[in-house]
PDB file of C-alpha atoms in Angstrom:
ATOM      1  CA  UNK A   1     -27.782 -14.556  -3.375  1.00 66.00           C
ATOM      2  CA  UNK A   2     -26.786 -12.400  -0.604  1.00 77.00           C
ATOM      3  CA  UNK A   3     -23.262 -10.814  -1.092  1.00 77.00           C
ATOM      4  CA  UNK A   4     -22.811  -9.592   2.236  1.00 82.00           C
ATOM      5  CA  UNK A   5     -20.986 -12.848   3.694  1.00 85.00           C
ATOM      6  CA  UNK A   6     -18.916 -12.757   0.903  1.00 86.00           C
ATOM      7  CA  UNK A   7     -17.871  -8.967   0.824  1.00 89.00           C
ATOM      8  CA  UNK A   8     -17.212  -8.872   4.725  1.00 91.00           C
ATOM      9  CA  UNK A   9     -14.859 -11.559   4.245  1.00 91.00           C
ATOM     10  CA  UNK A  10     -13.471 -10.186   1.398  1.00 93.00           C
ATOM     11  CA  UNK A  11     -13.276  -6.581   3.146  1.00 93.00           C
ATOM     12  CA  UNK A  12     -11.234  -8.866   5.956  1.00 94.00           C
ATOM     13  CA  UNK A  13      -8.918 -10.602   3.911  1.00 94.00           C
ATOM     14  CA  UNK A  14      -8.184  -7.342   1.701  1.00 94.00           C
ATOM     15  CA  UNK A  15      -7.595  -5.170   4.986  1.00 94.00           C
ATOM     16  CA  UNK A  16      -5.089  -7.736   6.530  1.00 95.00           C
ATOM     17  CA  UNK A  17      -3.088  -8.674   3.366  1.00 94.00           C
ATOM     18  CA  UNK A  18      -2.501  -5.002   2.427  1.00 93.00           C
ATOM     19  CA  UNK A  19      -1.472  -3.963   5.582  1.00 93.00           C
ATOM     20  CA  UNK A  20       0.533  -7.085   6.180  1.00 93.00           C
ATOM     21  CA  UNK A  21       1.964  -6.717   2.864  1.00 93.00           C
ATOM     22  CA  UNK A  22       2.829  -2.772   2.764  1.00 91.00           C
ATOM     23  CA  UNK A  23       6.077  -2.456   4.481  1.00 89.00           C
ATOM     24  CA  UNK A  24       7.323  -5.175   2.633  1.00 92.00           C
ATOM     25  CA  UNK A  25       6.350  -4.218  -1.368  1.00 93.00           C
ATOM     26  CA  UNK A  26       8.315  -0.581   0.374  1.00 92.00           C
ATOM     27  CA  UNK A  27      11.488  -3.056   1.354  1.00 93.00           C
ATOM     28  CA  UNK A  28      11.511  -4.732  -2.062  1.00 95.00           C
ATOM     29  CA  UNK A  29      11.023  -1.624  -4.256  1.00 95.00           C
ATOM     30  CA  UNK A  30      13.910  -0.287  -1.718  1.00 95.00           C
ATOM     31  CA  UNK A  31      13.006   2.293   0.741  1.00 94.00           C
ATOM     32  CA  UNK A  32      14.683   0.071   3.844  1.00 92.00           C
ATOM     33  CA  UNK A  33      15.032   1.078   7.507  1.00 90.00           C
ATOM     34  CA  UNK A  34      18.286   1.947   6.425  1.00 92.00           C
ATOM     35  CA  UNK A  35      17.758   4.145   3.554  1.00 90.00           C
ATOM     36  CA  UNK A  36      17.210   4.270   0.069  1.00 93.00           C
ATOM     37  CA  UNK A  37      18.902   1.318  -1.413  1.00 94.00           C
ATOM     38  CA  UNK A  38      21.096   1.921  -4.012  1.00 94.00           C
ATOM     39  CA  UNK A  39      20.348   1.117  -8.246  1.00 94.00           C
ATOM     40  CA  UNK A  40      16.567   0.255  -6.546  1.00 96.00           C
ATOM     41  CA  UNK A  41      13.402   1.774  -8.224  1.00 96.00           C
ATOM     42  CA  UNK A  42      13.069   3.986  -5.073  1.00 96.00           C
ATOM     43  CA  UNK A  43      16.669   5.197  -6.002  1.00 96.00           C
ATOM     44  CA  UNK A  44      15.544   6.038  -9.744  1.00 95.00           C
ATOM     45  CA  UNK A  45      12.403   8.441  -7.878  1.00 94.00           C
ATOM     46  CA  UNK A  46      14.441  10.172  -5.549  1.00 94.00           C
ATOM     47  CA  UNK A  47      17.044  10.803  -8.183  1.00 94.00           C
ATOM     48  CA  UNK A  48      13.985  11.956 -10.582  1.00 94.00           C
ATOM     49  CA  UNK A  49      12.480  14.062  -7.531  1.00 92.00           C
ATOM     50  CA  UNK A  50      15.763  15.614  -6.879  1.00 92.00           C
ATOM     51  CA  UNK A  51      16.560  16.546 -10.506  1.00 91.00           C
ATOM     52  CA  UNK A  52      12.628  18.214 -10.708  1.00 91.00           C
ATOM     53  CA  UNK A  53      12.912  20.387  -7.692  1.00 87.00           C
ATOM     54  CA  UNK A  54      16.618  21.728  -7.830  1.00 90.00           C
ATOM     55  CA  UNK A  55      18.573  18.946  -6.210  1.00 89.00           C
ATOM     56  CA  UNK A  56      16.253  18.579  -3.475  1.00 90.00           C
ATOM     57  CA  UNK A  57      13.512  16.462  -1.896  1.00 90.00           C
ATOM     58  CA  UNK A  58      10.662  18.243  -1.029  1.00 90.00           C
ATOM     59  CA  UNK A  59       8.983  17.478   2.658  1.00 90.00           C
ATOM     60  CA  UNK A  60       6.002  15.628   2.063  1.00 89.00           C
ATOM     61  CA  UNK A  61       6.841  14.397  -1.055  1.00 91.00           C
ATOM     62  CA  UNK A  62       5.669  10.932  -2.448  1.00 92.00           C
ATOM     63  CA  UNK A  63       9.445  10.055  -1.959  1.00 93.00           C
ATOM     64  CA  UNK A  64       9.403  11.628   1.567  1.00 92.00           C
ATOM     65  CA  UNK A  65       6.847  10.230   2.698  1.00 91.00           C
ATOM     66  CA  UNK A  66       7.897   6.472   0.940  1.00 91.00           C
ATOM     67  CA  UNK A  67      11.031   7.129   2.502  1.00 92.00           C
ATOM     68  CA  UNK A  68       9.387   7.815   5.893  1.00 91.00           C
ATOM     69  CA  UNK A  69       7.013   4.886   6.157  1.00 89.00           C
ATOM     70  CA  UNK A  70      10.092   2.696   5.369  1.00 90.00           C
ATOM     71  CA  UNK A  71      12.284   3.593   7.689  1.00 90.00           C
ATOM     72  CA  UNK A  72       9.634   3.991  10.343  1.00 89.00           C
ATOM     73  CA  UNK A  73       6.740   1.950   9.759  1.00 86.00           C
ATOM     74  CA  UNK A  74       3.080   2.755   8.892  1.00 86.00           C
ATOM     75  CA  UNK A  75       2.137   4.417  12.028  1.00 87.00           C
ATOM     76  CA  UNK A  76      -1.565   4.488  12.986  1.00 90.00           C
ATOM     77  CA  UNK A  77      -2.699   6.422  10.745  1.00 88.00           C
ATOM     78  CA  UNK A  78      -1.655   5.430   7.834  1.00 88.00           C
ATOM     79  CA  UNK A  79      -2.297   1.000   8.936  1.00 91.00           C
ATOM     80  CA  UNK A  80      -6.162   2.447   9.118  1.00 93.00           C
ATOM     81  CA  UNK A  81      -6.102   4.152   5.637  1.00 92.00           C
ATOM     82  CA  UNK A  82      -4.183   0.874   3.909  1.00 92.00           C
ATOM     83  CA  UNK A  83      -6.746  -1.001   6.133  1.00 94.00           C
ATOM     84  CA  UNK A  84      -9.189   0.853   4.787  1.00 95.00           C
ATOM     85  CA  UNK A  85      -7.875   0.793   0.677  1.00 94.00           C
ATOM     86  CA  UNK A  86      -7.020  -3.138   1.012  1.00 95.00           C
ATOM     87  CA  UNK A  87     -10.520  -3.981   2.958  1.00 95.00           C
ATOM     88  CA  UNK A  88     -12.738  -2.253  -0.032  1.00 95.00           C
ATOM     89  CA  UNK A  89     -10.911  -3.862  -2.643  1.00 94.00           C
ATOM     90  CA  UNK A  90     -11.187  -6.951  -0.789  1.00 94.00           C
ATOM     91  CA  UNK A  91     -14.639  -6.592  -0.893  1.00 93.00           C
ATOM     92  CA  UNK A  92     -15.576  -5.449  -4.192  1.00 92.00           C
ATOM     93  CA  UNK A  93     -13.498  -8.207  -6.082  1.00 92.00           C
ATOM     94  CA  UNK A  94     -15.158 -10.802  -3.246  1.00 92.00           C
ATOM     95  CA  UNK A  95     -18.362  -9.510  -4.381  1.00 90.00           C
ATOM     96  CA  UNK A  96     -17.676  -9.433  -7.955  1.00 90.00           C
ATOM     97  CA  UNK A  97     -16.365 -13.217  -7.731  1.00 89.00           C
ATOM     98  CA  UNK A  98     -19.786 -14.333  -5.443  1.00 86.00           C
ATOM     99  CA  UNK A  99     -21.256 -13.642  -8.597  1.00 85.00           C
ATOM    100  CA  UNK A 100     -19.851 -15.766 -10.718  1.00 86.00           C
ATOM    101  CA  UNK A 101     -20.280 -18.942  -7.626  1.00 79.00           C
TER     102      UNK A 101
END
């Protein structure tokens, strides 16, 4: 069986949902265009972040940069790298799964 049909769809599928579904696991987990929401998981990290480095959030931080795509978007570089995490896990589970078909 030739898994190639199977893993570019896969590689498809897994690029668009990820990208598509990014920004909005960052809005539910609560870093919002408007901030950090407050009592939200992303509230517990900064708070942890802060109390780790002095009372302060380091640039480039995980929470920086969660904070940043959030409020701004992906921007191109980081759409092609989810793109690019989403569509290879796309198509190694579509592979896996053609398989067991």
């Amino acid at each position: 069986m030739d898994l190639l049909p199977f893993s570019f769809i896969g590689a498809v599928i897994g690029g668009a949902a990820t990208v598509a579904a990014a920004p909005l696991v960052l809005g539910a987990v609560g870093f919002t265009a408007a901030g950090i929401a407050a009592s939200s998981y992303a509230a517990g990290m900064m708070s942890a972040a802060a109390g780790a480095n002095g009372g302060a959030i380091a640039a480039g931080s995980t929470v920086a940069v969660l904070q940043s795509v959030g409020a701004a978007g992906l921007g191109a570089t980081l759409t092609t790298a989810t793109a690019g995490v989403g569509a290879s896990v796309g198509a190694g589970i579509a592979a896996v799964a053609a398989v067991f078909i």
